[in-house]
Amino acid sequence: MRILVTGGAGFVPSHLCDLLLSQGHEVVAVDNFVTGSARNVAHLSEHPGFRLVVADVSRELPVEGRFDRIYHMASPASPIDYVQLPFETLLAGSDATKLALERARADGARFLLASTSEVYGDPTVHPQVEGYWGNVNPIGPRSVYDEAKRYAEAFTMAAHRTWGVPTRIVRIFNTYGPRMRLDDGRVMPAFCGQALRGEPLTVFGDGTQTRSFCYVSDLVDGITRLMESELVGPCNIGNPHEMTMLALADAINRTTGNTAGIVFRPLPTDDPTQRRPDITRAREGLGWTPKVGFEEGVARTVAYFAERLSS
Ligand SMILES: NC(=O)c1ccc[n+]([C@@H]2O[C@H](COP(=O)([O-])OP(=O)(O)OC[C@H]3O[C@@H](n4cnc5c(N)ncnc54)[C@H](O)[C@@H]3O)[C@@H](O)[C@H]2O)c1
């Protein structure tokens, strides 16, 4: 198949490009490097099935020819990024989603939206099931991301109902692995960077807030399965293995041999207190479960960051 991946030079989307190419598809990645980097796909530059186009997908999709599949992955995604890039984030959810869906309609392509567990906000239902409508602050600093993704989901469902576009929506939970940026502000690279530099790890609040971390190869496996399934409604993909930030800090200090301990800082505004996906729909509908255990995933990620810091 011929496949378009918006945001293809980002952390998750670059792994998606790798997987799609390994399955024998032709892939066109479109990215403006607002938060991604050509380095993430540099290893694909000689691949005959791969092409990287530099463009802002909120404005245009300057790629000729018909696509069979469109994965709309472009958006700033870490809290630091979307607070610094509020309008770019809103437009990635709104204008870019509209353009990509119009292209899917014109091409007769299947479309998948990369949505997020942030549509659940600070959830009052735990673990989060797809039927939960969420608890989002519409005007808080995180709202540019949360509400853009909620709008993108609404646009996607409207395109499905009104235009008949075959659409899929993946609600991605915290994902980690190689090609994350050390300075993207997310907890996993932040802890790894501090630990590898021998510094104390910064824990926000009292560290009892929880997250569930999915290794990136498991995530992109789930995303491609969802695209090829018949599940139209949103589908959570994430690892239900939930842990506190204190437990994560301990694990990273242990893996890296860091003895500098931890320091506490005030909790940022609207930081969700708990996060764990209910993955019944993915398990039953896609035959998907995460395969990479936490220790293994952390070891691979630490090795990647260690190499980046030394190069
Ligand atoms: N990583 C996670 O834990 C996570 C969790 C939930 C949802 N997601 C979603 O998955 C997708 C990828 O996230 P990621 O973590 O890999 O982030 P990322 O920032 O590494 O990747 C996003 C990519 O999109 C590109 N991009 C952004 N706006 C663009 C535009 N207007 N035109 C062209 N390219 C643009 C960026 O340059 C970047 O390469 C995002 O849609 C994000 O919301 C990720």
mmCIF file of C-alpha atoms and ligand atoms in Angstrom:
data_model
loop_
_atom_site.group_PDB
_atom_site.id
_atom_site.type_symbol
_atom_site.label_atom_id
_atom_site.label_comp_id
_atom_site.label_asym_id
_atom_site.label_seq_id
_atom_site.Cartn_x
_atom_site.Cartn_y
_atom_site.Cartn_z
ATOM 1 C CA MET A 1 0.000 0.000 0.000
ATOM 2 C CA ARG A 2 0.978 3.644 -0.384
ATOM 3 C CA ILE A 3 0.826 5.291 3.033
ATOM 4 C CA LEU A 4 1.014 8.900 4.250
ATOM 5 C CA VAL A 5 2.310 9.542 7.783
ATOM 6 C CA THR A 6 1.929 13.145 8.946
ATOM 7 C CA GLY A 7 4.546 14.100 11.533
ATOM 8 C CA GLY A 8 6.619 11.170 10.272
ATOM 9 C CA ALA A 9 9.924 12.486 11.666
ATOM 10 C CA GLY A 10 8.640 12.466 15.251
ATOM 11 C CA PHE A 11 9.341 9.962 18.006
ATOM 12 C CA VAL A 12 6.318 7.627 17.646
ATOM 13 C CA PRO A 13 5.657 8.285 13.930
ATOM 14 C CA SER A 14 9.263 7.438 12.929
ATOM 15 C CA HIS A 15 8.853 4.010 14.566
ATOM 16 C CA LEU A 16 5.545 3.671 12.712
ATOM 17 C CA CYS A 17 7.359 4.417 9.416
ATOM 18 C CA ASP A 18 9.919 1.700 10.274
ATOM 19 C CA LEU A 19 7.172 -0.853 10.922
ATOM 20 C CA LEU A 20 5.175 0.001 7.775
ATOM 21 C CA LEU A 21 8.304 -0.203 5.597
ATOM 22 C CA SER A 22 9.220 -3.553 7.175
ATOM 23 C CA GLN A 23 5.755 -4.769 6.110
ATOM 24 C CA GLY A 24 6.586 -3.854 2.491
ATOM 25 C CA HIS A 25 4.552 -0.661 2.130
ATOM 26 C CA GLU A 26 5.574 2.592 0.461
ATOM 27 C CA VAL A 27 5.693 5.450 3.007
ATOM 28 C CA VAL A 28 5.628 9.218 2.557
ATOM 29 C CA ALA A 29 6.356 11.131 5.778
ATOM 30 C CA VAL A 30 5.435 14.819 5.962
ATOM 31 C CA ASP A 31 6.966 16.905 8.726
ATOM 32 C CA ASN A 32 7.977 20.506 9.436
ATOM 33 C CA PHE A 33 10.367 19.529 12.271
ATOM 34 C CA VAL A 34 8.552 21.749 14.760
ATOM 35 C CA THR A 35 9.216 19.117 17.440
ATOM 36 C CA GLY A 36 10.634 16.234 15.386
ATOM 37 C CA SER A 37 13.923 15.818 13.625
ATOM 38 C CA ALA A 38 15.253 14.505 10.315
ATOM 39 C CA ARG A 39 17.701 12.504 12.461
ATOM 40 C CA ASN A 40 14.818 10.184 13.492
ATOM 41 C CA VAL A 41 14.402 9.006 9.897
ATOM 42 C CA ALA A 42 17.988 9.487 8.665
ATOM 43 C CA HIS A 43 18.449 5.689 8.593
ATOM 44 C CA LEU A 44 15.609 5.527 6.018
ATOM 45 C CA SER A 45 17.067 8.073 3.601
ATOM 46 C CA GLU A 46 18.345 5.380 1.220
ATOM 47 C CA HIS A 47 15.249 3.174 1.544
ATOM 48 C CA PRO A 48 13.555 2.940 -1.882
ATOM 49 C CA GLY A 49 10.077 2.860 -0.319
ATOM 50 C CA PHE A 50 10.538 5.965 1.842
ATOM 51 C CA ARG A 51 10.196 9.669 1.133
ATOM 52 C CA LEU A 52 10.349 12.628 3.518
ATOM 53 C CA VAL A 53 8.524 15.821 2.518
ATOM 54 C CA VAL A 54 9.057 19.006 4.528
ATOM 55 C CA ALA A 55 5.757 20.883 4.948
ATOM 56 C CA ASP A 56 3.390 22.276 7.564
ATOM 57 C CA VAL A 57 0.403 19.913 7.397
ATOM 58 C CA SER A 58 -1.844 22.523 9.048
ATOM 59 C CA ARG A 59 -1.462 24.509 5.797
ATOM 60 C CA GLU A 60 -0.921 21.996 2.999
ATOM 61 C CA LEU A 61 -0.300 18.396 2.021
ATOM 62 C CA PRO A 62 1.986 18.926 -0.971
ATOM 63 C CA VAL A 63 2.215 15.279 -2.020
ATOM 64 C CA GLU A 64 1.084 13.965 -5.384
ATOM 65 C CA GLY A 65 -0.651 10.649 -6.026
ATOM 66 C CA ARG A 66 -3.294 8.613 -4.263
ATOM 67 C CA PHE A 67 -2.859 7.109 -0.787
ATOM 68 C CA ASP A 68 -4.415 3.910 0.561
ATOM 69 C CA ARG A 69 -3.844 4.827 4.212
ATOM 70 C CA ILE A 70 -3.348 8.128 6.041
ATOM 71 C CA TYR A 71 -1.968 8.151 9.581
ATOM 72 C CA HIS A 72 -2.431 11.639 11.042
ATOM 73 C CA MET A 73 0.274 11.715 13.706
ATOM 74 C CA ALA A 74 1.472 15.347 13.493
ATOM 75 C CA SER A 75 1.124 17.384 16.666
ATOM 76 C CA PRO A 76 3.357 18.757 19.378
ATOM 77 C CA ALA A 77 2.863 16.143 22.088
ATOM 78 C CA SER A 78 4.820 16.857 25.247
ATOM 79 C CA PRO A 79 3.563 19.384 27.821
ATOM 80 C CA ILE A 80 6.641 21.607 27.318
ATOM 81 C CA ASP A 81 6.103 21.588 23.548
ATOM 82 C CA TYR A 82 2.428 22.362 23.501
ATOM 83 C CA VAL A 83 2.628 25.077 26.144
ATOM 84 C CA GLN A 84 5.361 26.761 24.047
ATOM 85 C CA LEU A 85 3.484 26.111 20.773
ATOM 86 C CA PRO A 86 -0.177 26.703 21.681
ATOM 87 C CA PHE A 87 -1.421 27.800 18.253
ATOM 88 C CA GLU A 88 0.587 25.185 16.335
ATOM 89 C CA THR A 89 -0.927 22.556 18.643
ATOM 90 C CA LEU A 90 -4.480 23.820 18.160
ATOM 91 C CA LEU A 91 -3.977 23.907 14.378
ATOM 92 C CA ALA A 92 -2.474 20.397 14.271
ATOM 93 C CA GLY A 93 -5.707 19.141 15.855
ATOM 94 C CA SER A 94 -8.033 21.325 13.804
ATOM 95 C CA ASP A 95 -6.830 22.511 10.363
ATOM 96 C CA ALA A 96 -4.380 19.626 9.849
ATOM 97 C CA THR A 97 -7.016 17.046 10.782
ATOM 98 C CA LYS A 98 -9.457 18.664 8.344
ATOM 99 C CA LEU A 99 -6.894 18.674 5.508
ATOM 100 C CA ALA A 100 -5.877 15.064 6.136
ATOM 101 C CA LEU A 101 -9.499 13.906 6.263
ATOM 102 C CA GLU A 102 -10.340 15.806 3.060
ATOM 103 C CA ARG A 103 -7.398 14.036 1.418
ATOM 104 C CA ALA A 104 -8.620 10.662 2.733
ATOM 105 C CA ARG A 105 -12.058 11.415 1.323
ATOM 106 C CA ALA A 106 -10.668 12.420 -2.078
ATOM 107 C CA ASP A 107 -8.311 9.412 -2.244
ATOM 108 C CA GLY A 108 -10.770 6.852 -0.828
ATOM 109 C CA ALA A 109 -8.131 6.178 1.843
ATOM 110 C CA ARG A 110 -8.510 4.821 5.316
ATOM 111 C CA PHE A 111 -7.655 7.418 7.984
ATOM 112 C CA LEU A 112 -6.278 7.012 11.490
ATOM 113 C CA LEU A 113 -6.104 9.829 14.034
ATOM 114 C CA ALA A 114 -3.430 9.758 16.730
ATOM 115 C CA SER A 115 -5.470 10.912 19.709
ATOM 116 C CA THR A 116 -4.440 10.743 23.333
ATOM 117 C CA SER A 117 -5.323 9.674 26.842
ATOM 118 C CA GLU A 118 -5.348 13.440 27.554
ATOM 119 C CA VAL A 119 -8.912 13.520 26.155
ATOM 120 C CA TYR A 120 -9.823 11.955 29.526
ATOM 121 C CA GLY A 121 -8.238 14.973 31.327
ATOM 122 C CA ASP A 122 -7.830 14.353 35.051
ATOM 123 C CA PRO A 123 -10.040 11.258 35.012
ATOM 124 C CA THR A 124 -12.673 10.456 37.614
ATOM 125 C CA VAL A 125 -13.067 6.932 36.184
ATOM 126 C CA HIS A 126 -10.196 4.523 36.682
ATOM 127 C CA PRO A 127 -8.903 2.725 34.692
ATOM 128 C CA GLN A 128 -10.023 4.755 31.670
ATOM 129 C CA VAL A 129 -12.458 3.037 29.320
ATOM 130 C CA GLU A 130 -13.216 4.439 25.867
ATOM 131 C CA GLY A 131 -16.829 5.164 26.895
ATOM 132 C CA TYR A 132 -15.658 7.656 29.556
ATOM 133 C CA TRP A 133 -16.161 11.256 28.333
ATOM 134 C CA GLY A 134 -13.383 12.799 30.392
ATOM 135 C CA ASN A 135 -12.745 15.590 32.865
ATOM 136 C CA VAL A 136 -10.920 18.314 30.948
ATOM 137 C CA ASN A 137 -10.274 21.930 31.964
ATOM 138 C CA PRO A 138 -11.152 23.757 28.713
ATOM 139 C CA ILE A 139 -9.116 26.898 29.518
ATOM 140 C CA GLY A 140 -6.110 25.562 31.447
ATOM 141 C CA PRO A 141 -2.554 25.607 30.046
ATOM 142 C CA ARG A 142 -2.919 22.013 28.804
ATOM 143 C CA SER A 143 -6.227 22.727 27.079
ATOM 144 C CA VAL A 144 -4.592 23.611 23.740
ATOM 145 C CA TYR A 145 -3.598 19.964 23.445
ATOM 146 C CA ASP A 146 -6.524 18.228 25.157
ATOM 147 C CA GLU A 147 -9.207 20.242 23.386
ATOM 148 C CA ALA A 148 -7.426 20.104 20.010
ATOM 149 C CA LYS A 149 -7.434 16.320 20.217
ATOM 150 C CA ARG A 150 -11.079 16.267 21.320
ATOM 151 C CA TYR A 151 -11.963 18.491 18.356
ATOM 152 C CA ALA A 152 -9.900 16.219 16.086
ATOM 153 C CA GLU A 153 -11.874 13.204 17.319
ATOM 154 C CA ALA A 154 -15.157 15.051 16.687
ATOM 155 C CA PHE A 155 -14.024 16.037 13.164
ATOM 156 C CA THR A 156 -12.950 12.469 12.475
ATOM 157 C CA MET A 157 -16.318 11.062 13.516
ATOM 158 C CA ALA A 158 -18.135 13.730 11.471
ATOM 159 C CA ALA A 159 -16.074 12.772 8.396
ATOM 160 C CA HIS A 160 -16.961 9.151 9.012
ATOM 161 C CA ARG A 161 -20.680 9.799 9.473
ATOM 162 C CA THR A 162 -21.100 12.466 6.794
ATOM 163 C CA TRP A 163 -18.527 11.624 4.117
ATOM 164 C CA GLY A 164 -18.293 7.890 4.770
ATOM 165 C CA VAL A 165 -14.515 8.005 5.302
ATOM 166 C CA PRO A 166 -13.306 4.784 6.975
ATOM 167 C CA THR A 167 -11.780 6.265 10.136
ATOM 168 C CA ARG A 168 -9.957 4.937 13.176
ATOM 169 C CA ILE A 169 -9.050 6.769 16.404
ATOM 170 C CA VAL A 170 -6.247 5.577 18.654
ATOM 171 C CA ARG A 171 -6.073 7.029 22.167
ATOM 172 C CA ILE A 172 -2.395 6.703 22.963
ATOM 173 C CA PHE A 173 -1.281 6.468 26.595
ATOM 174 C CA ASN A 174 2.225 7.437 27.799
ATOM 175 C CA THR A 175 4.745 5.874 25.470
ATOM 176 C CA TYR A 176 8.514 5.758 25.770
ATOM 177 C CA GLY A 177 11.570 4.475 23.958
ATOM 178 C CA PRO A 178 14.486 5.503 21.735
ATOM 179 C CA ARG A 179 14.160 8.772 19.730
ATOM 180 C CA MET A 180 12.405 10.696 22.499
ATOM 181 C CA ARG A 181 14.097 14.050 23.034
ATOM 182 C CA LEU A 182 16.067 14.321 26.271
ATOM 183 C CA ASP A 183 14.670 17.827 26.798
ATOM 184 C CA ASP A 184 11.019 17.199 25.839
ATOM 185 C CA GLY A 185 9.923 17.562 29.459
ATOM 186 C CA ARG A 186 8.287 14.145 29.676
ATOM 187 C CA VAL A 187 9.119 12.218 32.795
ATOM 188 C CA MET A 188 10.948 9.275 31.207
ATOM 189 C CA PRO A 189 13.623 11.283 29.303
ATOM 190 C CA ALA A 190 13.829 13.802 32.159
ATOM 191 C CA PHE A 191 14.600 11.052 34.696
ATOM 192 C CA CYS A 192 16.967 9.212 32.315
ATOM 193 C CA GLY A 193 18.906 12.400 31.527
ATOM 194 C CA GLN A 194 19.249 13.386 35.179
ATOM 195 C CA ALA A 195 20.213 9.851 36.240
ATOM 196 C CA LEU A 196 22.830 9.507 33.480
ATOM 197 C CA ARG A 197 24.341 12.857 34.488
ATOM 198 C CA GLY A 198 24.457 11.701 38.132
ATOM 199 C CA GLU A 199 21.921 14.331 39.263
ATOM 200 C CA PRO A 200 18.958 13.843 41.641
ATOM 201 C CA LEU A 201 15.694 13.085 39.804
ATOM 202 C CA THR A 202 13.042 15.834 39.972
ATOM 203 C CA VAL A 203 9.732 14.430 41.242
ATOM 204 C CA PHE A 204 6.710 16.732 41.016
ATOM 205 C CA GLY A 205 4.230 16.805 43.924
ATOM 206 C CA ASP A 206 4.664 13.954 46.389
ATOM 207 C CA GLY A 207 5.358 11.431 43.624
ATOM 208 C CA THR A 208 2.249 9.336 44.297
ATOM 209 C CA GLN A 209 0.639 10.305 40.967
ATOM 210 C CA THR A 210 0.634 7.391 38.549
ATOM 211 C CA ARG A 211 1.291 6.750 34.855
ATOM 212 C CA SER A 212 1.312 3.583 32.746
ATOM 213 C CA PHE A 213 4.207 3.353 30.281
ATOM 214 C CA CYS A 214 4.027 1.542 26.962
ATOM 215 C CA TYR A 215 7.159 0.701 24.985
ATOM 216 C CA VAL A 216 7.072 2.267 21.523
ATOM 217 C CA SER A 217 7.300 -0.976 19.492
ATOM 218 C CA ASP A 218 4.180 -2.267 21.266
ATOM 219 C CA LEU A 219 2.356 0.988 20.542
ATOM 220 C CA VAL A 220 3.047 1.064 16.791
ATOM 221 C CA ASP A 221 2.093 -2.616 16.535
ATOM 222 C CA GLY A 222 -1.280 -1.716 18.117
ATOM 223 C CA ILE A 223 -1.719 1.312 15.846
ATOM 224 C CA THR A 224 -1.227 -0.663 12.620
ATOM 225 C CA ARG A 225 -3.524 -3.427 13.874
ATOM 226 C CA LEU A 226 -6.186 -0.814 14.602
ATOM 227 C CA MET A 227 -5.845 0.708 11.119
ATOM 228 C CA GLU A 228 -6.418 -2.712 9.549
ATOM 229 C CA SER A 229 -9.308 -3.599 11.894
ATOM 230 C CA GLU A 230 -12.965 -2.642 11.559
ATOM 231 C CA LEU A 231 -13.039 -0.682 14.864
ATOM 232 C CA VAL A 232 -14.370 2.782 14.032
ATOM 233 C CA GLY A 233 -14.795 4.126 17.572
ATOM 234 C CA PRO A 234 -11.822 5.168 19.720
ATOM 235 C CA CYS A 235 -9.465 2.479 20.953
ATOM 236 C CA ASN A 236 -7.033 2.827 23.869
ATOM 237 C CA ILE A 237 -3.509 1.594 23.211
ATOM 238 C CA GLY A 238 -1.238 1.605 26.224
ATOM 239 C CA ASN A 239 0.323 -0.583 28.827
ATOM 240 C CA PRO A 240 -1.888 -1.112 31.891
ATOM 241 C CA HIS A 241 1.188 -1.625 34.094
ATOM 242 C CA GLU A 242 0.635 1.408 36.363
ATOM 243 C CA MET A 243 3.291 2.873 38.623
ATOM 244 C CA THR A 244 3.861 5.906 40.830
ATOM 245 C CA MET A 245 6.449 8.499 39.847
ATOM 246 C CA LEU A 246 8.394 7.537 42.976
ATOM 247 C CA ALA A 247 8.565 3.898 41.806
ATOM 248 C CA LEU A 248 9.650 5.055 38.339
ATOM 249 C CA ALA A 249 12.392 7.252 39.834
ATOM 250 C CA ASP A 250 13.655 4.335 41.932
ATOM 251 C CA ALA A 251 13.680 2.018 38.886
ATOM 252 C CA ILE A 252 15.669 4.497 36.783
ATOM 253 C CA ASN A 253 18.161 5.222 39.556
ATOM 254 C CA ARG A 254 18.639 1.453 39.966
ATOM 255 C CA THR A 255 19.072 0.801 36.216
ATOM 256 C CA THR A 256 21.613 3.596 35.805
ATOM 257 C CA GLY A 257 23.387 3.074 39.147
ATOM 258 C CA ASN A 258 22.608 6.706 40.061
ATOM 259 C CA THR A 259 23.031 7.366 43.788
ATOM 260 C CA ALA A 260 21.999 11.048 43.782
ATOM 261 C CA GLY A 261 18.413 10.240 44.916
ATOM 262 C CA ILE A 262 15.414 12.494 44.219
ATOM 263 C CA VAL A 263 14.243 16.064 44.869
ATOM 264 C CA PHE A 264 10.627 17.244 45.102
ATOM 265 C CA ARG A 265 9.126 20.218 43.201
ATOM 266 C CA PRO A 266 5.538 21.611 43.132
ATOM 267 C CA LEU A 267 3.040 19.784 40.911
ATOM 268 C CA PRO A 268 2.302 21.598 37.598
ATOM 269 C CA THR A 269 -1.253 22.894 36.984
ATOM 270 C CA ASP A 270 -3.804 20.256 35.918
ATOM 271 C CA ASP A 271 -1.274 17.415 36.100
ATOM 272 C CA PRO A 272 -3.449 14.264 36.056
ATOM 273 C CA THR A 273 -3.237 12.271 39.286
ATOM 274 C CA GLN A 274 -3.685 8.851 37.739
ATOM 275 C CA ARG A 275 -3.586 7.203 34.344
ATOM 276 C CA ARG A 276 -4.169 3.598 33.312
ATOM 277 C CA PRO A 277 -5.775 2.363 30.117
ATOM 278 C CA ASP A 278 -8.488 -0.241 30.073
ATOM 279 C CA ILE A 279 -7.325 -2.236 27.046
ATOM 280 C CA THR A 280 -10.218 -4.699 26.803
ATOM 281 C CA ARG A 281 -11.264 -3.254 23.426
ATOM 282 C CA ALA A 282 -7.741 -3.559 21.953
ATOM 283 C CA ARG A 283 -7.291 -7.058 23.382
ATOM 284 C CA GLU A 284 -10.620 -8.372 22.117
ATOM 285 C CA GLY A 285 -10.926 -6.341 18.901
ATOM 286 C CA LEU A 286 -7.290 -6.369 17.725
ATOM 287 C CA GLY A 287 -5.800 -9.371 19.529
ATOM 288 C CA TRP A 288 -3.260 -6.862 20.914
ATOM 289 C CA THR A 289 -1.450 -6.858 24.242
ATOM 290 C CA PRO A 290 1.860 -5.204 25.096
ATOM 291 C CA LYS A 291 4.862 -7.538 24.867
ATOM 292 C CA VAL A 292 7.863 -5.540 26.078
ATOM 293 C CA GLY A 293 8.242 -5.641 29.868
ATOM 294 C CA PHE A 294 9.081 -2.527 31.860
ATOM 295 C CA GLU A 295 12.631 -3.592 32.838
ATOM 296 C CA GLU A 296 13.513 -4.447 29.222
ATOM 297 C CA GLY A 297 11.989 -1.268 27.815
ATOM 298 C CA VAL A 298 13.754 0.916 30.377
ATOM 299 C CA ALA A 299 17.087 -0.800 29.700
ATOM 300 C CA ARG A 300 16.754 -0.146 25.929
ATOM 301 C CA THR A 301 15.721 3.462 26.511
ATOM 302 C CA VAL A 302 18.519 4.187 28.985
ATOM 303 C CA ALA A 303 21.020 2.682 26.498
ATOM 304 C CA TYR A 304 19.714 5.025 23.780
ATOM 305 C CA PHE A 305 19.977 8.120 25.989
ATOM 306 C CA ALA A 306 23.430 7.093 27.221
ATOM 307 C CA GLU A 307 24.607 6.966 23.611
ATOM 308 C CA ARG A 308 23.024 10.352 22.799
ATOM 309 C CA LEU A 309 24.673 11.967 25.826
ATOM 310 C CA SER A 310 28.084 10.573 24.920
ATOM 311 C CA SER A 311 27.927 11.540 21.209
HETATM 312 N N1 LIG B 1 4.356 9.837 22.899
HETATM 313 C C1 LIG B 1 3.255 9.703 23.613
HETATM 314 O O1 LIG B 1 3.309 9.228 24.761
HETATM 315 C C2 LIG B 1 1.927 10.108 23.034
HETATM 316 C C3 LIG B 1 0.793 9.990 23.859
HETATM 317 C C4 LIG B 1 -0.440 10.365 23.350
HETATM 318 C C5 LIG B 1 -0.568 10.794 22.046
HETATM 319 N N2 LIG B 1 0.529 10.889 21.261
HETATM 320 C C6 LIG B 1 0.350 11.393 19.882
HETATM 321 O O2 LIG B 1 1.179 10.720 18.968
HETATM 322 C C7 LIG B 1 1.654 11.625 17.967
HETATM 323 C C8 LIG B 1 3.169 11.612 17.929
HETATM 324 O O3 LIG B 1 3.666 12.012 19.206
HETATM 325 P P1 LIG B 1 5.225 11.946 19.588
HETATM 326 O O4 LIG B 1 5.295 11.701 21.038
HETATM 327 O O5 LIG B 1 5.921 11.066 18.678
HETATM 328 O O6 LIG B 1 5.620 13.485 19.365
HETATM 329 P P2 LIG B 1 6.712 14.145 18.414
HETATM 330 O O7 LIG B 1 6.676 15.610 18.728
HETATM 331 O O8 LIG B 1 8.016 13.438 18.532
HETATM 332 O O9 LIG B 1 6.123 13.872 16.951
HETATM 333 C C9 LIG B 1 5.210 14.719 16.331
HETATM 334 C C10 LIG B 1 5.756 15.077 14.950
HETATM 335 O O10 LIG B 1 4.798 15.897 14.278
HETATM 336 C C11 LIG B 1 5.492 16.946 13.632
HETATM 337 N N3 LIG B 1 4.553 18.052 13.435
HETATM 338 C C12 LIG B 1 3.867 18.731 14.401
HETATM 339 N N4 LIG B 1 3.101 19.671 13.818
HETATM 340 C C13 LIG B 1 3.305 19.587 12.483
HETATM 341 C C14 LIG B 1 2.802 20.292 11.371
HETATM 342 N N5 LIG B 1 1.909 21.298 11.492
HETATM 343 N N6 LIG B 1 3.218 19.936 10.121
HETATM 344 C C15 LIG B 1 4.107 18.920 9.955
HETATM 345 N N7 LIG B 1 4.615 18.205 10.992
HETATM 346 C C16 LIG B 1 4.221 18.543 12.232
HETATM 347 C C17 LIG B 1 6.649 17.267 14.549
HETATM 348 O O11 LIG B 1 7.703 17.973 13.934
HETATM 349 C C18 LIG B 1 7.058 15.878 15.005
HETATM 350 O O12 LIG B 1 7.999 15.307 14.130
HETATM 351 C C19 LIG B 1 1.087 13.010 18.319
HETATM 352 O O13 LIG B 1 -0.089 13.233 17.565
HETATM 353 C C20 LIG B 1 0.734 12.859 19.779
HETATM 354 O O14 LIG B 1 -0.313 13.715 20.156
HETATM 355 C C21 LIG B 1 1.789 10.572 21.726
#
